[in-house]
Amino acid sequence: MKTTYNFNAGPCILPKEAIKAGIEALQDFNNSGMSVIEISHRSKDWEAVMDECRALWKELLQIPDDYEVLFLGGGASLQFCMVPMNLLNKKAAYLETGVWAKKAIKEAKAFGEVVTVASSAESTFNYIPKNYTIPADSDYFHITTNNTIYGTEIHYDMDSPVPLIADMSSDIMSRPVDISKYALIYGGAQKNVGPAGVTFVIIRKDILGKVSRHIPSMLDYRIHIEGGSMFNTPPVFPIFIMTQTLKWVKNMGGVEAIRKINREKADLLYREIDRNPLFKGTAAKEDRSVMNVCFVMAPGYESLENDFMDFAKSRGMVGVKGHRSVGGFRASIYNACSKENVQALVNCMQEFEKKHK
Ligand SMILES: *Cc1c(COP(=O)(O)O)cnc(C)c1O
């Protein structure tokens, strides 16, 4: 196979072990003579995968007993609407830290009053707003912990006077999380925990049942809790790969060990961005994401942007282009991206510097 250094933002790099287990199960699942996608989702063998997946989530993130873990379809984008549909009575508060947060806000507005407590839109979302007040009469407060497009991240589990809801699509499982600070956490799997097609929702059960509107069954968290994420046919193959990905996280030593490696990777790359006169980071230093590293050509070197893109490509780098809405470069260095991969990008930046300085 060709050597590539995969920095895609999502779908993105996954552990080789998870892919390998997926290939095997696609051909012959548990020596059944059938593929994992050919068996009933009500079979014992499948139930065992669901149980293992749930157990791994609970173990790795130390999820307390009053929470459920759901595996749904629809992506994080459906959660933008399911969250307010299930939880917004009158008023909800949102922190606007990027395009994903904006989309969540837009959906919520269909269900009630939405207060945007703070926004960093005026500076292209390159920092996390700090001083704001969460209205105590809001039904919940919604945050996006990692802003995939802008490379900013909320690195801590904050206190909130009202139930805290977080879109953790792109930093889930990258660090330990104090789940008890959150009422609900959701995300698409395709950044850090699996392939596209499955959405995780970690939910504290006592927040449900407080709105009076009619909720269609497929959009009602209570129905999915009752059905053990099998009210309808779940996305079986994505869940299978997610389970293998979580097994890999566990084998790596769990989220605390992963956090340490992630910090080393991010430090390595940010150090080079700060040192190399050709490049400049775009996110406020204290808010820099450990998962998505965004940078541009430094002033005076702007005309080299396409040259660096081509140079990086020629060295096997994939996905280093910034999101179309912001330009520049973005290296996504999710859990499965090794330190060697990051070092390869750093080497590439240093070689480029030698050629052009
Ligand atoms: C990718 C991403 C989304 C969108 O996820 P889908 O599963 O494609 O709907 C939402 N929020 C964040 C923070 C993301 O990174």
mmCIF file of C-alpha atoms and ligand atoms in Angstrom:
data_model
loop_
_atom_site.group_PDB
_atom_site.id
_atom_site.type_symbol
_atom_site.label_atom_id
_atom_site.label_comp_id
_atom_site.label_asym_id
_atom_site.label_seq_id
_atom_site.Cartn_x
_atom_site.Cartn_y
_atom_site.Cartn_z
ATOM 1 C CA MET A 1 0.000 0.000 0.000
ATOM 2 C CA LYS A 2 1.093 3.553 -0.757
ATOM 3 C CA THR A 3 2.552 5.481 2.208
ATOM 4 C CA THR A 4 0.337 8.422 3.026
ATOM 5 C CA TYR A 5 0.132 10.678 6.025
ATOM 6 C CA ASN A 6 -3.578 11.153 6.539
ATOM 7 C CA PHE A 7 -4.595 14.495 8.080
ATOM 8 C CA ASN A 8 -8.182 14.463 6.823
ATOM 9 C CA ALA A 9 -10.710 16.338 8.968
ATOM 10 C CA GLY A 10 -13.503 13.771 8.801
ATOM 11 C CA PRO A 11 -14.055 11.102 7.747
ATOM 12 C CA CYS A 12 -10.469 10.615 8.727
ATOM 13 C CA ILE A 13 -7.753 8.286 9.881
ATOM 14 C CA LEU A 14 -8.835 5.286 11.974
ATOM 15 C CA PRO A 15 -6.731 2.695 13.777
ATOM 16 C CA LYS A 16 -5.367 0.063 11.368
ATOM 17 C CA GLU A 17 -6.468 -2.595 13.867
ATOM 18 C CA ALA A 18 -10.090 -1.455 13.612
ATOM 19 C CA ILE A 19 -10.008 -1.551 9.803
ATOM 20 C CA LYS A 20 -8.449 -5.005 9.845
ATOM 21 C CA ALA A 21 -11.069 -6.361 12.248
ATOM 22 C CA GLY A 22 -13.715 -4.801 9.999
ATOM 23 C CA ILE A 23 -12.379 -6.565 6.923
ATOM 24 C CA GLU A 24 -12.385 -9.896 8.735
ATOM 25 C CA ALA A 25 -15.910 -9.434 10.089
ATOM 26 C CA LEU A 26 -17.140 -8.366 6.667
ATOM 27 C CA GLN A 27 -15.984 -11.701 5.312
ATOM 28 C CA ASP A 28 -16.757 -14.030 8.173
ATOM 29 C CA PHE A 29 -18.206 -12.785 11.430
ATOM 30 C CA ASN A 30 -17.406 -14.936 14.491
ATOM 31 C CA ASN A 31 -16.847 -18.002 12.264
ATOM 32 C CA SER A 32 -20.515 -17.903 11.337
ATOM 33 C CA GLY A 33 -19.884 -18.240 7.609
ATOM 34 C CA MET A 34 -21.725 -14.939 7.226
ATOM 35 C CA SER A 35 -20.713 -11.315 7.054
ATOM 36 C CA VAL A 36 -21.425 -9.011 10.003
ATOM 37 C CA ILE A 37 -23.703 -7.110 7.610
ATOM 38 C CA GLU A 38 -25.639 -10.265 6.724
ATOM 39 C CA ILE A 39 -26.872 -11.219 10.172
ATOM 40 C CA SER A 40 -29.951 -10.118 12.086
ATOM 41 C CA HIS A 41 -29.486 -7.148 14.374
ATOM 42 C CA ARG A 42 -31.651 -9.118 16.833
ATOM 43 C CA SER A 43 -29.216 -12.033 16.876
ATOM 44 C CA LYS A 44 -27.206 -12.924 19.967
ATOM 45 C CA ASP A 45 -23.939 -12.309 18.161
ATOM 46 C CA TRP A 46 -25.022 -8.789 17.262
ATOM 47 C CA GLU A 47 -26.402 -8.058 20.726
ATOM 48 C CA ALA A 48 -22.953 -8.915 22.041
ATOM 49 C CA VAL A 49 -21.373 -6.237 19.829
ATOM 50 C CA MET A 50 -23.875 -3.618 21.021
ATOM 51 C CA ASP A 51 -23.220 -4.574 24.647
ATOM 52 C CA GLU A 52 -19.470 -4.458 24.157
ATOM 53 C CA CYS A 53 -19.680 -1.068 22.472
ATOM 54 C CA ARG A 54 -21.805 0.408 25.264
ATOM 55 C CA ALA A 55 -19.571 -1.129 27.926
ATOM 56 C CA LEU A 56 -16.443 0.348 26.300
ATOM 57 C CA TRP A 57 -17.988 3.821 26.188
ATOM 58 C CA LYS A 58 -18.964 3.547 29.850
ATOM 59 C CA GLU A 59 -15.587 2.230 30.911
ATOM 60 C CA LEU A 60 -13.392 4.575 28.871
ATOM 61 C CA LEU A 61 -15.262 7.743 29.835
ATOM 62 C CA GLN A 62 -16.364 6.508 33.274
ATOM 63 C CA ILE A 63 -19.967 7.319 32.484
ATOM 64 C CA PRO A 64 -22.113 7.322 35.644
ATOM 65 C CA ASP A 65 -25.080 4.948 35.965
ATOM 66 C CA ASP A 66 -27.756 7.575 35.482
ATOM 67 C CA TYR A 67 -26.601 8.116 31.885
ATOM 68 C CA GLU A 68 -27.420 6.153 28.743
ATOM 69 C CA VAL A 69 -25.243 5.807 25.662
ATOM 70 C CA LEU A 70 -27.140 5.761 22.369
ATOM 71 C CA PHE A 71 -26.014 4.908 18.842
ATOM 72 C CA LEU A 72 -28.226 6.644 16.315
ATOM 73 C CA GLY A 73 -28.312 7.665 12.682
ATOM 74 C CA GLY A 74 -28.480 11.147 11.212
ATOM 75 C CA GLY A 75 -25.094 12.528 12.190
ATOM 76 C CA ALA A 76 -24.338 15.327 14.622
ATOM 77 C CA SER A 77 -26.458 17.501 12.339
ATOM 78 C CA LEU A 78 -29.637 15.657 13.336
ATOM 79 C CA GLN A 79 -28.727 16.250 16.982
ATOM 80 C CA PHE A 80 -28.795 20.002 16.259
ATOM 81 C CA CYS A 81 -32.552 19.479 15.914
ATOM 82 C CA MET A 82 -33.173 16.527 18.285
ATOM 83 C CA VAL A 83 -31.647 18.380 21.224
ATOM 84 C CA PRO A 84 -34.058 21.345 21.130
ATOM 85 C CA MET A 85 -36.985 19.153 20.086
ATOM 86 C CA ASN A 86 -36.544 17.020 23.205
ATOM 87 C CA LEU A 87 -35.288 19.643 25.654
ATOM 88 C CA LEU A 88 -36.229 23.191 24.710
ATOM 89 C CA ASN A 89 -39.362 24.450 26.431
ATOM 90 C CA LYS A 90 -39.000 28.202 26.312
ATOM 91 C CA LYS A 91 -35.442 29.346 26.053
ATOM 92 C CA ALA A 92 -32.013 27.888 25.366
ATOM 93 C CA ALA A 93 -28.538 29.435 25.544
ATOM 94 C CA TYR A 94 -25.818 28.773 22.959
ATOM 95 C CA LEU A 95 -22.150 29.681 22.665
ATOM 96 C CA GLU A 96 -21.346 30.596 19.071
ATOM 97 C CA THR A 97 -17.841 29.346 18.329
ATOM 98 C CA GLY A 98 -18.076 28.371 14.677
ATOM 99 C CA VAL A 99 -20.107 27.109 11.762
ATOM 100 C CA TRP A 100 -21.283 23.975 13.589
ATOM 101 C CA ALA A 101 -22.478 26.030 16.550
ATOM 102 C CA LYS A 102 -24.267 28.360 14.143
ATOM 103 C CA LYS A 103 -26.042 25.434 12.550
ATOM 104 C CA ALA A 104 -27.105 24.159 15.978
ATOM 105 C CA ILE A 105 -28.439 27.635 16.819
ATOM 106 C CA LYS A 106 -30.387 27.813 13.576
ATOM 107 C CA GLU A 107 -32.161 24.518 14.278
ATOM 108 C CA ALA A 108 -32.948 25.445 17.885
ATOM 109 C CA LYS A 109 -34.680 28.649 16.794
ATOM 110 C CA ALA A 110 -37.497 26.539 15.349
ATOM 111 C CA PHE A 111 -38.358 25.341 18.880
ATOM 112 C CA GLY A 112 -38.135 28.411 21.090
ATOM 113 C CA GLU A 113 -36.151 31.456 22.098
ATOM 114 C CA VAL A 114 -32.419 31.145 21.579
ATOM 115 C CA VAL A 115 -29.933 33.370 23.393
ATOM 116 C CA THR A 116 -26.444 33.499 21.912
ATOM 117 C CA VAL A 117 -24.472 34.273 25.069
ATOM 118 C CA ALA A 118 -21.272 35.141 23.196
ATOM 119 C CA SER A 119 -19.732 34.776 19.766
ATOM 120 C CA SER A 120 -16.293 34.996 18.217
ATOM 121 C CA ALA A 121 -17.748 35.458 14.722
ATOM 122 C CA GLU A 122 -16.223 38.952 14.462
ATOM 123 C CA SER A 123 -12.738 37.441 14.304
ATOM 124 C CA THR A 124 -13.459 34.378 12.180
ATOM 125 C CA PHE A 125 -13.998 32.251 15.298
ATOM 126 C CA ASN A 126 -10.287 32.183 16.100
ATOM 127 C CA TYR A 127 -10.839 32.133 19.863
ATOM 128 C CA ILE A 128 -13.286 30.858 22.487
ATOM 129 C CA PRO A 129 -15.286 33.674 24.130
ATOM 130 C CA LYS A 130 -14.590 33.764 27.872
ATOM 131 C CA ASN A 131 -16.691 36.236 29.815
ATOM 132 C CA TYR A 132 -20.378 35.702 29.354
ATOM 133 C CA THR A 133 -23.436 35.041 31.456
ATOM 134 C CA ILE A 134 -25.598 31.998 30.989
ATOM 135 C CA PRO A 135 -29.232 33.003 31.678
ATOM 136 C CA ALA A 136 -30.319 30.958 34.702
ATOM 137 C CA ASP A 137 -33.784 30.505 33.223
ATOM 138 C CA SER A 138 -32.533 28.720 30.088
ATOM 139 C CA ASP A 139 -33.543 25.120 29.614
ATOM 140 C CA TYR A 140 -29.952 24.291 28.722
ATOM 141 C CA PHE A 141 -26.626 25.742 27.583
ATOM 142 C CA HIS A 142 -25.093 24.368 24.381
ATOM 143 C CA ILE A 143 -21.384 24.411 23.536
ATOM 144 C CA THR A 144 -19.179 22.986 20.794
ATOM 145 C CA THR A 145 -16.097 21.739 22.619
ATOM 146 C CA ASN A 146 -13.867 21.490 19.567
ATOM 147 C CA ASN A 147 -14.291 23.733 16.565
ATOM 148 C CA THR A 148 -13.065 21.491 13.803
ATOM 149 C CA ILE A 149 -12.914 24.193 11.124
ATOM 150 C CA TYR A 150 -11.121 26.914 13.124
ATOM 151 C CA GLY A 151 -8.894 24.813 15.362
ATOM 152 C CA THR A 152 -10.142 26.100 18.700
ATOM 153 C CA GLU A 153 -11.084 23.950 21.670
ATOM 154 C CA ILE A 154 -12.623 24.275 25.102
ATOM 155 C CA HIS A 155 -10.087 22.257 27.068
ATOM 156 C CA TYR A 156 -11.965 21.872 30.326
ATOM 157 C CA ASP A 157 -15.342 20.697 31.590
ATOM 158 C CA MET A 158 -17.119 23.890 32.588
ATOM 159 C CA ASP A 159 -19.651 24.557 35.284
ATOM 160 C CA SER A 160 -23.065 25.647 34.107
ATOM 161 C CA PRO A 161 -26.071 26.780 36.164
ATOM 162 C CA VAL A 162 -28.352 24.975 33.691
ATOM 163 C CA PRO A 163 -27.980 21.554 31.984
ATOM 164 C CA LEU A 164 -24.850 21.616 29.826
ATOM 165 C CA ILE A 165 -25.036 20.127 26.337
ATOM 166 C CA ALA A 166 -21.968 19.581 24.207
ATOM 167 C CA ASP A 167 -21.268 18.769 20.587
ATOM 168 C CA MET A 168 -18.056 16.753 21.020
ATOM 169 C CA SER A 169 -17.937 15.426 17.457
ATOM 170 C CA SER A 170 -14.270 16.152 16.974
ATOM 171 C CA ASP A 171 -12.708 15.770 20.414
ATOM 172 C CA ILE A 172 -14.602 12.926 22.039
ATOM 173 C CA MET A 173 -12.239 10.251 23.434
ATOM 174 C CA SER A 174 -9.272 12.574 23.010
ATOM 175 C CA ARG A 175 -9.141 13.233 26.750
ATOM 176 C CA PRO A 176 -10.913 12.203 29.954
ATOM 177 C CA VAL A 177 -14.214 14.041 30.400
ATOM 178 C CA ASP A 178 -16.062 14.678 33.654
ATOM 179 C CA ILE A 179 -19.363 13.380 32.295
ATOM 180 C CA SER A 180 -21.246 14.485 35.418
ATOM 181 C CA LYS A 181 -20.820 18.123 34.325
ATOM 182 C CA TYR A 182 -22.884 17.460 31.203
ATOM 183 C CA ALA A 183 -26.539 16.609 30.688
ATOM 184 C CA LEU A 184 -25.988 15.463 27.125
ATOM 185 C CA ILE A 185 -22.987 14.939 24.853
ATOM 186 C CA TYR A 186 -23.288 14.041 21.187
ATOM 187 C CA GLY A 187 -21.291 13.758 18.018
ATOM 188 C CA GLY A 188 -20.839 12.087 14.676
ATOM 189 C CA ALA A 189 -18.466 9.133 15.004
ATOM 190 C CA GLN A 190 -16.420 9.987 11.943
ATOM 191 C CA LYS A 191 -13.781 12.180 13.615
ATOM 192 C CA ASN A 192 -12.399 10.144 16.471
ATOM 193 C CA VAL A 193 -14.461 7.036 17.158
ATOM 194 C CA GLY A 194 -15.419 5.369 13.905
ATOM 195 C CA PRO A 195 -16.727 5.720 10.388
ATOM 196 C CA ALA A 196 -19.544 7.991 9.252
ATOM 197 C CA GLY A 197 -23.019 6.575 9.748
ATOM 198 C CA VAL A 198 -23.328 6.363 13.520
ATOM 199 C CA THR A 199 -23.904 9.157 16.006
ATOM 200 C CA PHE A 200 -23.205 8.790 19.716
ATOM 201 C CA VAL A 201 -25.387 10.411 22.369
ATOM 202 C CA ILE A 202 -24.530 10.283 26.068
ATOM 203 C CA ILE A 203 -27.570 11.422 27.969
ATOM 204 C CA ARG A 204 -28.593 11.861 31.596
ATOM 205 C CA LYS A 205 -32.060 10.409 31.740
ATOM 206 C CA ASP A 206 -33.584 12.892 34.180
ATOM 207 C CA ILE A 207 -33.513 15.734 31.646
ATOM 208 C CA LEU A 208 -36.096 14.023 29.461
ATOM 209 C CA GLY A 209 -39.883 14.270 29.511
ATOM 210 C CA LYS A 210 -40.027 17.984 30.296
ATOM 211 C CA VAL A 211 -41.387 19.313 27.021
ATOM 212 C CA SER A 212 -45.017 19.014 25.980
ATOM 213 C CA ARG A 213 -44.687 19.030 22.176
ATOM 214 C CA HIS A 214 -45.279 15.889 20.160
ATOM 215 C CA ILE A 215 -41.968 14.204 19.339
ATOM 216 C CA PRO A 216 -41.925 11.753 16.424
ATOM 217 C CA SER A 217 -40.718 8.324 17.634
ATOM 218 C CA MET A 218 -37.482 8.329 15.652
ATOM 219 C CA LEU A 219 -36.542 11.706 17.145
ATOM 220 C CA ASP A 220 -37.473 10.862 20.738
ATOM 221 C CA TYR A 221 -34.505 9.976 22.967
ATOM 222 C CA ARG A 222 -36.826 8.063 25.327
ATOM 223 C CA ILE A 223 -37.863 5.705 22.522
ATOM 224 C CA HIS A 224 -34.214 5.000 21.659
ATOM 225 C CA ILE A 225 -33.321 4.467 25.312
ATOM 226 C CA GLU A 226 -36.220 2.018 25.664
ATOM 227 C CA GLY A 227 -35.143 0.190 22.532
ATOM 228 C CA GLY A 228 -31.477 0.010 23.529
ATOM 229 C CA SER A 229 -30.571 1.928 20.343
ATOM 230 C CA MET A 230 -32.453 -0.736 18.377
ATOM 231 C CA PHE A 231 -35.882 0.856 18.019
ATOM 232 C CA ASN A 232 -35.128 0.387 14.354
ATOM 233 C CA THR A 233 -32.215 -1.283 12.575
ATOM 234 C CA PRO A 234 -29.063 0.418 13.850
ATOM 235 C CA PRO A 235 -26.119 1.259 11.551
ATOM 236 C CA VAL A 236 -24.513 -2.111 12.215
ATOM 237 C CA PHE A 237 -21.229 -1.838 10.353
ATOM 238 C CA PRO A 238 -20.326 1.652 11.659
ATOM 239 C CA ILE A 239 -21.128 0.411 15.170
ATOM 240 C CA PHE A 240 -18.896 -2.603 14.621
ATOM 241 C CA ILE A 241 -15.961 -0.416 13.575
ATOM 242 C CA MET A 242 -16.662 1.974 16.445
ATOM 243 C CA THR A 243 -16.408 -0.945 18.855
ATOM 244 C CA GLN A 244 -13.047 -1.932 17.370
ATOM 245 C CA THR A 245 -11.859 1.674 17.551
ATOM 246 C CA LEU A 246 -12.762 1.863 21.235
ATOM 247 C CA LYS A 247 -10.968 -1.434 21.862
ATOM 248 C CA TRP A 248 -7.893 0.185 20.339
ATOM 249 C CA VAL A 249 -8.296 3.204 22.659
ATOM 250 C CA LYS A 250 -8.454 0.811 25.588
ATOM 251 C CA ASN A 251 -5.351 -1.053 24.399
ATOM 252 C CA MET A 252 -3.521 2.260 24.103
ATOM 253 C CA GLY A 253 -4.109 2.704 27.834
ATOM 254 C CA GLY A 254 -7.407 4.572 27.758
ATOM 255 C CA VAL A 255 -8.230 8.237 27.365
ATOM 256 C CA GLU A 256 -5.677 9.504 29.889
ATOM 257 C CA ALA A 257 -2.854 7.839 27.948
ATOM 258 C CA ILE A 258 -4.365 9.037 24.660
ATOM 259 C CA ARG A 259 -4.540 12.590 26.011
ATOM 260 C CA LYS A 260 -0.839 12.534 26.764
ATOM 261 C CA ILE A 261 0.042 11.372 23.254
ATOM 262 C CA ASN A 262 -2.374 13.887 21.727
ATOM 263 C CA ARG A 263 -0.724 16.726 23.662
ATOM 264 C CA GLU A 264 2.723 15.624 22.512
ATOM 265 C CA LYS A 265 1.541 15.525 18.896
ATOM 266 C CA ALA A 266 -0.099 18.945 19.100
ATOM 267 C CA ASP A 267 2.934 20.472 20.884
ATOM 268 C CA LEU A 268 5.243 19.111 18.215
ATOM 269 C CA LEU A 269 3.256 20.697 15.402
ATOM 270 C CA TYR A 270 2.444 24.016 17.118
ATOM 271 C CA ARG A 271 6.110 24.382 18.101
ATOM 272 C CA GLU A 272 7.082 24.082 14.454
ATOM 273 C CA ILE A 273 4.379 26.531 13.351
ATOM 274 C CA ASP A 274 5.630 29.065 15.920
ATOM 275 C CA ARG A 275 9.292 28.487 15.082
ATOM 276 C CA ASN A 276 9.120 28.313 11.293
ATOM 277 C CA PRO A 277 9.154 31.873 9.870
ATOM 278 C CA LEU A 278 7.129 30.764 6.834
ATOM 279 C CA PHE A 279 4.065 29.745 8.842
ATOM 280 C CA LYS A 280 1.692 31.289 11.338
ATOM 281 C CA GLY A 281 -0.978 29.735 13.570
ATOM 282 C CA THR A 282 -4.493 31.179 13.319
ATOM 283 C CA ALA A 283 -6.129 30.271 16.657
ATOM 284 C CA ALA A 284 -5.580 32.165 19.916
ATOM 285 C CA LYS A 285 -2.780 30.293 21.696
ATOM 286 C CA GLU A 286 -4.712 29.437 24.860
ATOM 287 C CA ASP A 287 -7.582 28.018 22.792
ATOM 288 C CA ARG A 288 -5.571 25.982 20.304
ATOM 289 C CA SER A 289 -7.182 22.678 19.451
ATOM 290 C CA VAL A 290 -5.334 19.466 20.207
ATOM 291 C CA MET A 291 -7.205 17.809 17.326
ATOM 292 C CA ASN A 292 -7.292 20.291 14.430
ATOM 293 C CA VAL A 293 -4.220 22.428 13.899
ATOM 294 C CA CYS A 294 -4.928 25.454 11.678
ATOM 295 C CA PHE A 295 -2.230 27.615 10.154
ATOM 296 C CA VAL A 296 -1.482 29.905 7.207
ATOM 297 C CA MET A 297 1.575 31.232 5.405
ATOM 298 C CA ALA A 298 3.176 33.985 7.481
ATOM 299 C CA PRO A 299 3.002 37.619 6.237
ATOM 300 C CA GLY A 300 5.360 38.030 3.303
ATOM 301 C CA TYR A 301 5.086 34.364 2.292
ATOM 302 C CA GLU A 302 1.392 34.299 1.303
ATOM 303 C CA SER A 303 2.186 33.645 -2.336
ATOM 304 C CA LEU A 304 3.741 30.293 -1.381
ATOM 305 C CA GLU A 305 0.437 28.772 -0.235
ATOM 306 C CA ASN A 306 -0.155 26.659 -3.335
ATOM 307 C CA ASP A 307 3.522 25.716 -3.507
ATOM 308 C CA PHE A 308 3.414 24.353 0.024
ATOM 309 C CA MET A 309 0.211 22.453 -0.732
ATOM 310 C CA ASP A 310 1.905 20.810 -3.727
ATOM 311 C CA PHE A 311 5.114 20.175 -1.796
ATOM 312 C CA ALA A 312 3.210 18.540 1.074
ATOM 313 C CA LYS A 313 1.278 16.382 -1.386
ATOM 314 C CA SER A 314 4.491 15.273 -3.052
ATOM 315 C CA ARG A 315 5.716 14.120 0.365
ATOM 316 C CA GLY A 316 2.597 11.978 0.909
ATOM 317 C CA MET A 317 0.615 14.421 3.077
ATOM 318 C CA VAL A 318 -3.143 14.169 2.585
ATOM 319 C CA GLY A 319 -5.879 16.499 3.808
ATOM 320 C CA VAL A 320 -3.686 19.400 4.924
ATOM 321 C CA LYS A 321 -5.895 21.950 3.185
ATOM 322 C CA GLY A 322 -7.915 24.310 5.390
ATOM 323 C CA HIS A 323 -11.716 24.169 5.306
ATOM 324 C CA ARG A 324 -13.106 25.921 2.221
ATOM 325 C CA SER A 325 -14.652 28.627 4.435
ATOM 326 C CA VAL A 326 -11.320 29.727 5.988
ATOM 327 C CA GLY A 327 -8.535 28.667 3.589
ATOM 328 C CA GLY A 328 -4.925 28.118 4.617
ATOM 329 C CA PHE A 329 -3.957 24.791 6.126
ATOM 330 C CA ARG A 330 -5.420 22.426 8.656
ATOM 331 C CA ALA A 331 -3.859 19.238 9.913
ATOM 332 C CA SER A 332 -6.314 17.050 11.790
ATOM 333 C CA ILE A 333 -4.339 14.903 14.195
ATOM 334 C CA TYR A 334 -7.037 12.737 15.736
ATOM 335 C CA ASN A 335 -6.349 9.842 18.105
ATOM 336 C CA ALA A 336 -5.386 7.399 15.347
ATOM 337 C CA CYS A 337 -2.856 9.802 13.815
ATOM 338 C CA SER A 338 0.535 8.724 15.119
ATOM 339 C CA LYS A 339 3.325 10.950 16.367
ATOM 340 C CA GLU A 340 5.375 9.714 13.390
ATOM 341 C CA ASN A 341 2.747 11.148 11.044
ATOM 342 C CA VAL A 342 2.956 14.508 12.759
ATOM 343 C CA GLN A 343 6.749 14.375 12.649
ATOM 344 C CA ALA A 344 6.543 13.750 8.891
ATOM 345 C CA LEU A 345 4.527 16.945 8.458
ATOM 346 C CA VAL A 346 6.991 18.876 10.623
ATOM 347 C CA ASN A 347 9.876 17.566 8.494
ATOM 348 C CA CYS A 348 8.000 18.624 5.402
ATOM 349 C CA MET A 349 7.578 22.171 6.765
ATOM 350 C CA GLN A 350 11.274 22.336 7.609
ATOM 351 C CA GLU A 351 12.316 21.151 4.169
ATOM 352 C CA PHE A 352 10.021 23.715 2.611
ATOM 353 C CA GLU A 353 11.576 26.422 4.764
ATOM 354 C CA LYS A 354 15.081 25.472 3.561
ATOM 355 C CA LYS A 355 13.945 25.727 -0.052
ATOM 356 C CA HIS A 356 12.335 29.133 0.306
ATOM 357 C CA LYS A 357 14.044 31.155 2.991
HETATM 358 C C1 LIG B 1 -18.158 17.215 11.671
HETATM 359 C C2 LIG B 1 -18.873 17.968 12.710
HETATM 360 C C3 LIG B 1 -20.283 18.062 12.729
HETATM 361 C C4 LIG B 1 -21.154 17.467 11.649
HETATM 362 O O1 LIG B 1 -21.285 16.122 11.811
HETATM 363 P P1 LIG B 1 -22.252 15.255 10.858
HETATM 364 O O2 LIG B 1 -22.158 13.914 11.507
HETATM 365 O O3 LIG B 1 -21.684 15.314 9.486
HETATM 366 O O4 LIG B 1 -23.607 15.837 10.930
HETATM 367 C C5 LIG B 1 -20.870 18.734 13.773
HETATM 368 N N1 LIG B 1 -20.141 19.298 14.747
HETATM 369 C C6 LIG B 1 -18.793 19.250 14.749
HETATM 370 C C7 LIG B 1 -18.039 19.891 15.869
HETATM 371 C C8 LIG B 1 -18.128 18.582 13.732
HETATM 372 O O5 LIG B 1 -16.787 18.519 13.736
#
